[in-house]
């Protein structure tokens, strides 16, 4: 089980991220989770939204280059040690995390971790068998 | 052992060659004076008559012919023979907009094919070889030139023309082609395609390639040689002079021998027109010595390069020209090194990028900086930062190898490079000197 993350190419200079969020706001796109990876002259904005395909179309029309990447969205308790537990499961299953970021979510006491791994099916199965809830595309509305 | 198509000419002593050139030049100047009113007028304006040209030492007295003259005289103004004696035209899109149309008599076609035959033999070709010509056939000179040369050498010629990669590979493998003629970028593409099919250099029957019609770097030569398991030779030519084969590389692979019995090369200062000594960089100028239908005297190619008469290990005595660096009109001097936008474009295209780029030259702390902006494309983009950074680094290395100086590569947003009238502004020079 995985969700689709949108990755957008951004130049690493003042205002580019803001210009993109302006575009998303203008089209009432609600960002569920967002992270930014950058080198000295370019960056990649990675985020999860409710309506992925529509958002990609909007970005394309506005001249942005983007791609879709399957990632794992796991629900964790918003308390110390919760992230560590999840990471331990992945380590035990020899799953390497390329990158990850968090989203607080709208439910009290819950947070969501977004993981990018090579074999997302294996990762999702490992987490689920350890009773960690892995979200599907349909579940995203609750983030 | 080195083989030659015409050893008596290709290895002639300098004295013998000068004698051939003197005789041909005097005759050619008379031919032009008598048959090309456009050029006669230019000579009269310069105060020169055929009587003033007694040997190649008098060559500098003749006026230059430029691309602008070709445009003004289009289509028949430079014709040296009646149309009934012409058997062929070839054509190329001129850099200044108007097409160049060059005419050939049968004699002209023969001498052009002979030049190409010399190139094929220099690359090791004999009548035992199977030569696949993957240059385009048609108005472009690449296909017809090498096709003719291949016939003269007696190779079994496979006229595949350009395109249809699958079919190209099928012929190379099924008919055991040993020589490949095409553009260097297509050779690289064929190499990559064959590699993807699991064919290694030892599986591919090719042994040599003759690649021209575009700029390529030494790094690219190595890549092509390794993937195809061949020796890759450069070839130079201009439609205005005949086509490929004006100059060609030998086993030494370090410069192209100019077919001096047919073309005299000079290097001039593009600003003053003054002839420069061998070894000096400048604009390449050619005089065709025995073309009948399109007899150009002192034609300014706008290509910038150097000539050398150093003894070549192959035994040929003809002067060698270095790979042209680019065009005189868009040369930049950065940290004392001549840089041409065309060189940067070549690296981008060779590495699979679209030609959406901009060159920004600036001076920071008394040192020139060169920044190449490349627009990100959907094809290039991936979610993997490391992968993009690696491609960026590869591009920096490719540019270093082509230009000899380090450039910074910045990946920028699509369509962010300023365009004027739809065309991107290629060079921004911010230096205040
Ligand atoms: Zn040589």
Coordinates of C-alpha atoms and ligand atoms in Angstrom, one line a residue:
Chain A
X1 CA 0.0 0.0 0.0
X2 CA 1.4 3.4 -0.9
X3 CA 0.4 7.0 -1.6
X4 CA 1.5 9.2 -4.4
X5 CA 3.9 12.0 -3.6
X6 CA 4.4 14.9 -6.0
X7 CA 8.0 16.1 -6.5
X8 CA 8.5 19.5 -8.1
X9 CA 11.7 21.0 -9.5
X10 CA 12.5 24.4 -8.0
X11 CA 15.4 26.7 -8.5
X12 CA 17.1 27.4 -5.3
X13 CA 16.6 31.1 -5.1
X14 CA 14.4 33.4 -2.9
X15 CA 10.7 33.2 -3.5
X16 CA 10.5 30.1 -5.7
X17 CA 8.9 27.9 -3.1
X18 CA 6.5 30.7 -2.1
X19 CA 5.6 31.2 -5.8
X20 CA 4.6 27.5 -6.0
X21 CA 2.6 27.5 -2.8
X22 CA 0.8 30.6 -4.1
X23 CA -0.2 28.6 -7.2
X24 CA -1.5 25.8 -5.0
X25 CA -3.4 28.2 -2.8
X26 CA -4.9 29.9 -5.8
X27 CA -6.3 26.5 -6.9
X28 CA -7.4 25.5 -3.3
X29 CA -5.0 22.7 -3.1
X30 CA -4.5 21.6 0.5
X31 CA -1.0 20.5 1.3
X32 CA -1.1 17.5 3.7
X33 CA 2.7 17.2 4.1
X34 CA 5.6 19.0 2.6
X35 CA 9.4 18.7 2.6
X36 CA 12.2 20.4 0.7
X37 CA 15.4 18.9 -0.5
X38 CA 18.0 21.2 -2.0
X39 CA 21.5 21.6 -3.4
X40 CA 23.2 24.9 -3.8
X41 CA 21.3 25.8 -7.0
X42 CA 18.2 23.7 -7.2
X43 CA 15.8 21.9 -5.0
X44 CA 12.9 19.4 -5.0
X45 CA 9.7 20.2 -3.2
X46 CA 8.0 17.0 -2.2
X47 CA 4.4 16.9 -1.0
X48 CA 1.2 15.0 -0.5
X49 CA -2.1 16.4 -1.4
X50 CA -5.7 15.0 -1.5
X51 CA -6.3 15.3 -5.2
X52 CA -3.0 14.3 -6.8
X53 CA -3.8 14.1 -10.5
X54 CA -5.7 17.4 -10.5
X55 CA -2.7 19.1 -8.7
X56 CA -0.2 17.7 -11.3
X57 CA -2.3 19.1 -14.1
X58 CA -2.4 22.5 -12.4
X59 CA 1.3 22.5 -11.9
X60 CA 1.9 21.5 -15.5
X61 CA -0.3 24.3 -16.7
X62 CA 1.6 26.8 -14.5
X63 CA 4.9 25.6 -16.1
X64 CA 6.3 23.4 -13.4
X65 CA 8.1 20.1 -13.9
X66 CA 6.9 17.4 -11.6
X67 CA 6.9 13.7 -11.1
X68 CA 5.0 11.2 -9.0
X69 CA 6.7 8.9 -6.6
X70 CA 5.1 6.1 -4.5
X71 CA 5.8 6.7 -0.8
X72 CA 4.6 5.1 2.4
X73 CA 2.4 7.1 4.8
X74 CA 2.5 5.6 8.2
X75 CA 0.4 6.7 11.2
X76 CA 2.3 7.0 14.5
X77 CA 1.3 8.2 17.9
X78 CA 2.4 11.8 18.6
X79 CA 4.6 10.8 21.5
X80 CA 8.3 10.2 22.3
X81 CA 9.7 7.0 20.9
X82 CA 7.0 6.4 18.3
X83 CA 9.2 7.2 15.3
X84 CA 12.0 5.1 16.7
X85 CA 9.7 2.1 16.9
X86 CA 8.7 2.4 13.2
X87 CA 12.3 2.9 12.1
X88 CA 13.3 -0.2 14.1
X89 CA 10.8 -2.2 12.1
X90 CA 12.2 -1.0 8.8
X91 CA 15.8 -1.7 10.0
X92 CA 14.9 -5.2 11.2
X93 CA 13.6 -5.9 7.7
X94 CA 16.7 -4.4 6.1
X95 CA 14.7 -1.6 4.4
X96 CA 16.8 1.5 3.6
X97 CA 15.0 4.8 4.0
X98 CA 16.0 7.2 1.3
X99 CA 14.3 10.2 2.9
X100 CA 11.4 10.8 5.2
X101 CA 9.3 13.7 6.6
X102 CA 6.4 14.2 8.9
X103 CA 2.9 15.6 8.9
X104 CA 0.9 16.4 12.1
X105 CA -2.5 15.4 10.8
X106 CA -5.8 16.7 11.8
X107 CA -6.6 13.9 14.4
X108 CA -5.4 14.8 17.9
X109 CA -2.5 12.8 19.2
X110 CA -1.6 11.3 15.8
X111 CA 1.2 12.1 13.4
X112 CA 2.0 10.7 10.0
X113 CA 5.5 9.8 8.7
X114 CA 6.1 9.8 5.0
X115 CA 8.9 7.3 3.9
X116 CA 10.6 6.9 0.6
X117 CA 12.0 3.4 0.2
X118 CA 13.0 1.4 -2.8
X119 CA 10.6 -1.5 -2.2
X120 CA 7.5 0.2 -0.8
X121 CA 5.4 -3.0 -1.0
X122 CA 7.9 -4.9 1.2
X123 CA 8.0 -1.9 3.6
X124 CA 4.2 -1.6 3.8
X125 CA 3.9 -5.3 4.5
X126 CA 6.5 -5.2 7.2
X127 CA 4.9 -2.2 8.9
X128 CA 1.4 -3.7 8.7
X129 CA 2.5 -7.0 10.2
X130 CA 3.9 -5.1 13.1
X131 CA 0.5 -3.5 13.4
X132 CA 1.5 0.0 12.2
X133 CA -1.3 1.6 10.2
X134 CA -0.2 2.3 6.6
X135 CA -2.5 4.8 4.7
X136 CA -3.9 4.3 1.3
X137 CA -4.6 7.1 -1.2
X138 CA -8.2 7.2 0.0
X139 CA -7.2 7.6 3.6
X140 CA -5.3 10.8 2.8
X141 CA -8.4 12.9 3.5
X142 CA -7.8 12.4 7.2
X143 CA -4.3 13.8 7.3
Chain B
X1 CA 51.3 -0.6 -42.3
X2 CA 49.8 2.8 -43.4
X3 CA 47.9 2.6 -46.6
X4 CA 47.2 5.5 -49.0
X5 CA 44.7 6.0 -51.7
X6 CA 47.1 8.1 -53.8
X7 CA 50.5 7.8 -52.2
X8 CA 52.3 9.9 -54.8
X9 CA 50.1 12.9 -53.9
X10 CA 49.4 12.3 -50.3
X11 CA 53.1 11.8 -49.5
X12 CA 54.5 14.2 -52.1
X13 CA 57.3 16.5 -51.0
X14 CA 56.5 20.0 -50.1
X15 CA 58.3 21.3 -53.2
X16 CA 56.4 19.0 -55.5
X17 CA 53.1 20.1 -53.8
X18 CA 53.9 23.8 -54.3
X19 CA 54.6 23.1 -57.9
X20 CA 51.2 21.5 -58.3
X21 CA 49.5 24.3 -56.4
X22 CA 51.2 27.0 -58.4
X23 CA 50.2 25.5 -61.7
X24 CA 46.6 24.9 -60.6
X25 CA 46.2 28.3 -59.0
X26 CA 47.3 30.3 -62.0
X27 CA 44.9 28.3 -64.2
X28 CA 42.0 28.6 -61.7
X29 CA 42.3 32.3 -61.3
X30 CA 42.1 32.7 -65.1
X31 CA 39.1 30.3 -65.1
X32 CA 37.3 32.5 -62.5
X33 CA 38.3 35.8 -64.3
X34 CA 37.0 34.5 -67.6
X35 CA 33.8 32.8 -66.4
X36 CA 32.5 34.3 -63.1
X37 CA 31.7 38.0 -63.7
X38 CA 30.8 38.4 -60.0
X39 CA 34.3 37.5 -59.0
X40 CA 36.0 39.3 -61.8
X41 CA 34.3 42.5 -60.6
X42 CA 35.6 41.9 -57.1
X43 CA 39.1 41.4 -58.5
X44 CA 38.9 44.5 -60.6
X45 CA 37.7 46.5 -57.5
X46 CA 40.8 45.1 -55.6
X47 CA 43.0 46.1 -58.6
X48 CA 44.1 42.5 -59.3
X49 CA 44.2 40.7 -62.7
X50 CA 45.2 37.1 -63.4
X51 CA 48.6 38.5 -64.5
X52 CA 49.3 39.4 -60.9
X53 CA 48.9 35.8 -59.8
X54 CA 52.1 33.9 -60.8
X55 CA 52.3 31.5 -57.8
X56 CA 50.8 30.7 -54.4
X57 CA 52.9 33.5 -53.0
X58 CA 50.5 35.9 -54.7
X59 CA 47.4 34.3 -53.2
X60 CA 47.1 37.0 -50.6
X61 CA 46.5 39.6 -53.3
X62 CA 43.1 38.1 -54.2
X63 CA 40.0 39.5 -52.5
X64 CA 38.1 37.3 -50.1
X65 CA 34.8 35.7 -50.8
X66 CA 32.4 35.5 -47.9
X67 CA 29.1 33.9 -46.9
X68 CA 27.5 37.3 -47.8
X69 CA 28.8 36.9 -51.4
X70 CA 27.2 33.5 -51.6
X71 CA 24.0 35.0 -50.6
X72 CA 24.2 38.0 -53.0
X73 CA 25.2 35.7 -55.9
X74 CA 22.5 33.1 -55.2
X75 CA 21.7 31.0 -57.1
X76 CA 23.8 31.2 -60.3
X77 CA 26.2 34.1 -59.7
X78 CA 29.2 32.1 -58.8
X79 CA 28.7 29.4 -61.5
X80 CA 32.0 28.8 -63.4
X81 CA 30.7 26.6 -66.2
X82 CA 27.5 26.5 -68.3
X83 CA 24.6 24.7 -66.7
X84 CA 24.7 22.1 -69.4
X85 CA 28.1 20.9 -68.0
X86 CA 26.8 20.6 -64.5
X87 CA 25.5 17.3 -63.3
X88 CA 24.7 17.8 -59.6
X89 CA 23.8 20.3 -56.9
X90 CA 24.1 19.8 -53.2
X91 CA 22.7 22.3 -50.7
X92 CA 22.9 23.2 -47.1
X93 CA 20.9 25.7 -44.9
X94 CA 23.2 28.7 -44.7
X95 CA 23.9 30.2 -41.3
X96 CA 22.7 33.5 -42.5
X97 CA 19.3 32.3 -43.6
X98 CA 19.6 31.8 -47.4
X99 CA 20.4 28.3 -48.5
X100 CA 23.8 27.6 -50.1
X101 CA 23.4 25.8 -53.4
X102 CA 26.7 24.4 -54.8
X103 CA 27.1 23.1 -58.4
X104 CA 29.3 20.2 -59.6
X105 CA 30.5 19.0 -63.0
X106 CA 31.3 15.3 -63.3
X107 CA 35.0 16.3 -62.8
X108 CA 34.0 18.1 -59.5
X109 CA 32.1 15.0 -58.3
X110 CA 35.0 12.8 -59.1
X111 CA 37.5 14.9 -57.2
X112 CA 35.2 15.2 -54.2
X113 CA 34.7 11.4 -54.2
X114 CA 38.5 11.0 -54.5
X115 CA 39.0 13.1 -51.4
X116 CA 36.5 10.9 -49.5
X117 CA 38.3 7.8 -50.8
X118 CA 41.5 9.1 -49.3
X119 CA 39.7 9.5 -45.9
X120 CA 38.4 5.9 -46.0
X121 CA 41.8 4.4 -46.9
X122 CA 43.4 6.5 -44.1
X123 CA 40.8 4.9 -41.7
X124 CA 42.1 1.5 -42.9
X125 CA 39.5 0.9 -45.6
X126 CA 40.2 -1.5 -48.5
X127 CA 38.1 -3.3 -51.1
X128 CA 37.7 -6.1 -48.5
X129 CA 35.6 -3.8 -46.3
X130 CA 31.9 -3.3 -45.8
X131 CA 31.2 0.4 -45.4
X132 CA 27.9 1.5 -44.0
X133 CA 27.0 5.1 -44.9
X134 CA 24.6 6.3 -42.2
X135 CA 24.9 10.0 -43.1
X136 CA 21.7 11.4 -44.7
X137 CA 21.6 11.1 -48.5
X138 CA 20.1 13.9 -50.5
X139 CA 20.9 17.6 -50.6
X140 CA 23.2 17.1 -47.6
X141 CA 26.7 16.2 -48.7
X142 CA 27.5 13.6 -46.1
X143 CA 25.7 10.6 -47.7
X144 CA 26.6 11.2 -51.3
X145 CA 30.3 12.1 -50.5
X146 CA 31.1 9.1 -48.4
X147 CA 29.0 6.8 -50.7
X148 CA 31.1 7.9 -53.7
X149 CA 34.4 7.5 -51.8
X150 CA 33.4 4.1 -50.6
X151 CA 32.7 3.1 -54.3
X152 CA 36.1 4.4 -55.4
X153 CA 37.9 2.4 -52.7
X154 CA 35.9 -0.7 -53.7
X155 CA 34.2 -1.3 -50.4
X156 CA 30.9 -3.1 -50.4
X157 CA 28.7 0.0 -49.7
X158 CA 25.6 -0.2 -47.5
X159 CA 23.6 3.1 -48.2
X160 CA 21.4 3.0 -45.1
X161 CA 21.2 6.8 -45.0
X162 CA 20.3 8.3 -41.6
X163 CA 17.6 7.1 -39.1
X164 CA 15.9 3.8 -38.3
X165 CA 18.3 2.7 -35.7
X166 CA 17.0 -0.8 -35.6
X167 CA 17.6 -1.3 -39.3
X168 CA 21.1 0.3 -39.0
X169 CA 22.1 -2.2 -36.3
X170 CA 20.6 -5.1 -38.3
X171 CA 22.8 -4.3 -41.3
X172 CA 25.9 -3.8 -39.2
X173 CA 25.4 -7.2 -37.5
X174 CA 24.0 -9.2 -40.4
X175 CA 26.3 -8.0 -43.2
X176 CA 29.3 -7.5 -40.8
X177 CA 29.9 -3.9 -41.6
X178 CA 33.5 -2.9 -40.8
X179 CA 33.4 0.9 -41.4
X180 CA 30.7 3.2 -40.3
X181 CA 30.2 6.8 -41.6
X182 CA 27.8 9.1 -39.8
X183 CA 27.7 12.1 -37.5
X184 CA 29.5 11.6 -34.2
X185 CA 26.3 12.1 -32.2
X186 CA 24.6 9.4 -34.2
X187 CA 27.6 7.0 -33.7
X188 CA 27.3 7.6 -30.0
X189 CA 23.6 6.9 -30.1
X190 CA 24.1 3.7 -32.1
X191 CA 26.7 2.6 -29.6
X192 CA 24.4 3.2 -26.7
X193 CA 21.5 1.4 -28.4
X194 CA 23.8 -1.6 -29.2
X195 CA 25.0 -1.7 -25.6
X196 CA 21.4 -1.8 -24.4
X197 CA 20.9 -4.8 -26.6
X198 CA 23.7 -6.5 -24.8
X199 CA 26.2 -6.1 -27.7
X200 CA 29.7 -5.4 -26.5
X201 CA 32.7 -4.0 -28.5
X202 CA 33.8 -7.6 -29.2
X203 CA 30.4 -8.6 -30.7
X204 CA 30.3 -5.6 -33.1
X205 CA 32.1 -6.3 -36.4
X206 CA 32.9 -2.6 -37.0
X207 CA 36.6 -1.6 -36.8
X208 CA 36.6 2.1 -37.9
X209 CA 34.3 5.0 -38.1
X210 CA 34.5 8.3 -40.1
X211 CA 32.5 10.9 -38.2
X212 CA 32.0 14.5 -39.2
X213 CA 29.5 17.4 -40.0
X214 CA 29.4 18.5 -36.3
X215 CA 31.8 19.4 -33.5
X216 CA 32.8 16.6 -31.1
X217 CA 35.2 16.4 -28.2
X218 CA 38.1 14.0 -27.5
X219 CA 36.1 12.6 -24.6
X220 CA 33.3 11.7 -27.0
X221 CA 35.8 10.0 -29.3
X222 CA 37.0 7.8 -26.5
X223 CA 33.4 6.9 -25.6
X224 CA 32.5 6.0 -29.1
X225 CA 35.7 4.0 -29.6
X226 CA 35.1 2.1 -26.4
X227 CA 31.4 1.2 -26.9
X228 CA 31.8 0.3 -30.6
X229 CA 35.3 -1.2 -30.3
X230 CA 36.6 0.9 -33.2
X231 CA 39.0 3.7 -34.1
X232 CA 37.0 6.9 -34.7
X233 CA 38.3 9.4 -37.3
X234 CA 37.3 13.0 -37.9
X235 CA 36.5 14.3 -41.3
X236 CA 35.9 17.9 -42.4
X237 CA 34.3 19.6 -45.3
X238 CA 32.0 22.3 -46.5
X239 CA 29.3 22.1 -49.2
X240 CA 30.7 25.4 -50.6
X241 CA 34.0 23.5 -51.4
X242 CA 32.6 20.1 -52.2
X243 CA 31.5 18.4 -49.0
X244 CA 33.2 16.0 -46.5
X245 CA 36.8 15.1 -47.4
X246 CA 38.3 18.6 -47.7
X247 CA 40.3 17.3 -44.7
X248 CA 40.5 14.0 -42.9
X249 CA 42.2 12.3 -40.0
X250 CA 44.9 9.6 -40.3
X251 CA 46.1 6.9 -37.9
X252 CA 47.7 9.6 -35.8
X253 CA 44.2 10.9 -34.8
X254 CA 45.5 14.4 -33.9
X255 CA 44.4 16.7 -36.7
X256 CA 43.1 16.4 -40.2
X257 CA 45.2 16.4 -43.4
X258 CA 43.9 19.0 -45.9
X259 CA 43.8 17.7 -49.4
X260 CA 46.2 20.4 -50.5
X261 CA 46.3 19.4 -54.2
X262 CA 42.7 20.5 -54.4
X263 CA 42.3 23.1 -51.6
X264 CA 44.8 25.7 -50.4
X265 CA 44.2 26.6 -46.7
X266 CA 45.1 29.9 -45.1
X267 CA 44.6 31.2 -41.6
X268 CA 43.8 34.9 -41.4
X269 CA 43.1 37.4 -38.7
X270 CA 39.3 37.7 -38.9
X271 CA 39.5 41.4 -38.0
X272 CA 42.2 42.6 -40.4
X273 CA 42.2 39.9 -43.0
X274 CA 46.0 39.5 -42.6
X275 CA 47.5 36.1 -43.3
X276 CA 48.8 34.5 -40.1
X277 CA 51.7 32.1 -39.7
X278 CA 51.2 28.3 -39.2
X279 CA 50.3 27.4 -35.6
X280 CA 48.4 30.6 -35.0
X281 CA 44.7 30.5 -34.3
X282 CA 42.5 32.4 -36.8
X283 CA 39.9 32.1 -39.4
X284 CA 40.2 29.3 -42.0
X285 CA 40.1 30.4 -45.6
X286 CA 40.0 28.0 -48.6
X287 CA 40.8 28.3 -52.2
X288 CA 39.6 25.5 -54.4
X289 CA 42.2 24.7 -57.0
X290 CA 40.3 22.7 -59.6
X291 CA 36.6 22.9 -59.0
X292 CA 35.0 23.8 -62.3
X293 CA 31.4 24.6 -61.5
X294 CA 31.8 26.3 -58.2
X295 CA 35.4 27.7 -58.2
X296 CA 35.7 29.6 -54.9
X297 CA 38.8 31.7 -54.3
X298 CA 39.8 32.7 -50.8
X299 CA 36.5 31.6 -49.3
X300 CA 36.2 32.7 -45.6
X301 CA 34.7 29.7 -43.7
X302 CA 34.3 31.6 -40.4
X303 CA 35.6 28.4 -38.8
X304 CA 38.4 29.2 -36.2
X305 CA 41.3 26.8 -36.1
X306 CA 45.0 26.3 -36.5
X307 CA 47.2 24.7 -39.1
X308 CA 50.4 22.7 -38.6
X309 CA 53.1 21.4 -40.9
X310 CA 54.8 19.3 -38.3
X311 CA 55.8 15.9 -39.7
X312 CA 53.0 13.4 -39.2
X313 CA 53.7 9.8 -38.1
X314 CA 51.4 8.5 -40.9
X315 CA 53.8 9.6 -43.7
X316 CA 51.4 12.1 -45.3
X317 CA 52.9 15.4 -46.0
X318 CA 49.7 17.5 -46.4
X319 CA 49.2 20.3 -43.8
X320 CA 47.0 19.4 -40.9
X321 CA 44.2 21.4 -39.4
X322 CA 43.0 21.2 -35.8
X323 CA 39.3 20.5 -35.1
X324 CA 37.6 23.9 -35.7
X325 CA 36.7 25.5 -32.4
X326 CA 33.6 27.4 -33.6
X327 CA 32.6 30.4 -35.6
X328 CA 34.4 33.7 -35.7
X329 CA 31.3 35.8 -35.1
X330 CA 30.4 34.4 -31.7
X331 CA 33.8 33.8 -30.1
X332 CA 34.1 34.8 -26.4
X333 CA 37.5 35.1 -24.6
X334 CA 37.2 33.8 -21.1
X335 CA 40.2 33.6 -18.9
X336 CA 42.3 34.0 -22.0
X337 CA 40.7 31.0 -23.7
X338 CA 38.6 31.2 -26.8
X339 CA 35.1 29.8 -26.1
X340 CA 32.4 29.3 -28.6
X341 CA 28.7 28.9 -27.8
X342 CA 28.6 26.2 -30.4
X343 CA 31.1 24.1 -28.3
X344 CA 28.8 24.3 -25.3
X345 CA 25.8 23.5 -27.4
X346 CA 27.6 20.4 -28.8
X347 CA 28.3 19.1 -25.3
X348 CA 24.7 19.6 -24.3
X349 CA 23.4 17.8 -27.4
X350 CA 26.0 15.0 -27.1
X351 CA 24.8 14.4 -23.6
X352 CA 21.2 14.3 -24.5
X353 CA 20.1 17.7 -23.3
X354 CA 17.9 20.0 -25.4
X355 CA 19.6 23.1 -26.6
X356 CA 17.8 25.4 -24.1
X357 CA 20.8 27.1 -22.6
X358 CA 22.3 30.5 -21.8
X359 CA 25.9 31.4 -21.2
X360 CA 26.6 34.1 -18.6
X361 CA 30.0 35.6 -18.5
X362 CA 31.0 37.9 -15.7
X363 CA 34.1 39.2 -14.0
X364 CA 34.4 38.6 -10.2
X365 CA 37.5 39.7 -8.4
X366 CA 39.3 40.3 -11.7
X367 CA 38.6 36.7 -12.8
X368 CA 36.2 35.7 -15.5
X369 CA 33.4 33.4 -14.6
X370 CA 31.4 31.2 -17.0
X371 CA 28.0 30.1 -15.9
X372 CA 25.9 27.8 -18.2
X373 CA 22.2 27.8 -17.4
X374 CA 20.4 24.8 -18.6
X375 CA 16.6 24.5 -18.5
X376 CA 15.3 21.5 -16.6
X377 CA 13.1 19.2 -18.7
X378 CA 10.5 16.7 -17.8
X379 CA 12.7 13.9 -19.2
X380 CA 15.7 14.9 -17.0
X381 CA 13.7 15.4 -13.9
X382 CA 13.6 12.7 -11.2
X383 CA 12.7 12.7 -7.5
X384 CA 16.3 11.6 -6.8
X385 CA 18.5 14.6 -5.9
X386 CA 21.7 12.6 -6.2
X387 CA 20.9 11.5 -9.7
X388 CA 20.3 15.0 -10.9
X389 CA 23.5 16.2 -9.2
X390 CA 25.4 13.4 -10.9
X391 CA 24.2 14.5 -14.3
X392 CA 25.1 18.0 -13.5
X393 CA 28.6 16.9 -12.6
X394 CA 28.9 14.9 -15.8
X395 CA 28.0 18.0 -17.7
X396 CA 30.6 20.1 -15.9
X397 CA 33.2 17.5 -16.8
X398 CA 32.1 17.3 -20.5
X399 CA 32.3 21.1 -20.7
X400 CA 35.8 21.1 -19.2
X401 CA 36.9 18.6 -21.7
X402 CA 35.5 20.5 -24.6
X403 CA 36.4 24.1 -23.6
X404 CA 39.6 23.5 -21.5
X405 CA 38.2 25.7 -18.7
X406 CA 35.8 25.1 -15.9
X407 CA 32.3 26.2 -16.2
X408 CA 29.5 26.3 -13.6
X409 CA 26.3 24.5 -14.6
X410 CA 23.1 25.8 -13.1
X411 CA 19.8 23.9 -13.7
X412 CA 17.0 26.4 -14.0
X413 CA 13.2 26.3 -14.3
X414 CA 11.7 25.5 -17.6
X415 CA 11.2 28.5 -19.9
X416 CA 13.0 30.7 -17.5
X417 CA 15.7 31.6 -20.0
X418 CA 14.9 35.0 -21.6
X419 CA 13.7 34.8 -25.1
X420 CA 13.6 37.5 -27.7
X421 CA 11.2 37.0 -30.6
X422 CA 10.9 33.4 -29.6
X423 CA 14.6 32.7 -29.7
X424 CA 16.6 32.3 -26.5
X425 CA 19.3 34.9 -25.8
X426 CA 22.4 32.7 -25.8
X427 CA 25.1 34.8 -24.4
X428 CA 25.0 37.5 -21.8
X429 CA 28.4 39.1 -21.2
X430 CA 28.3 41.2 -18.0
X431 CA 32.0 42.1 -18.0
X432 CA 32.8 45.8 -18.1
X433 CA 36.3 45.9 -19.6
Ligands
LIG1 ZN1 48.9 11.8 -40.7

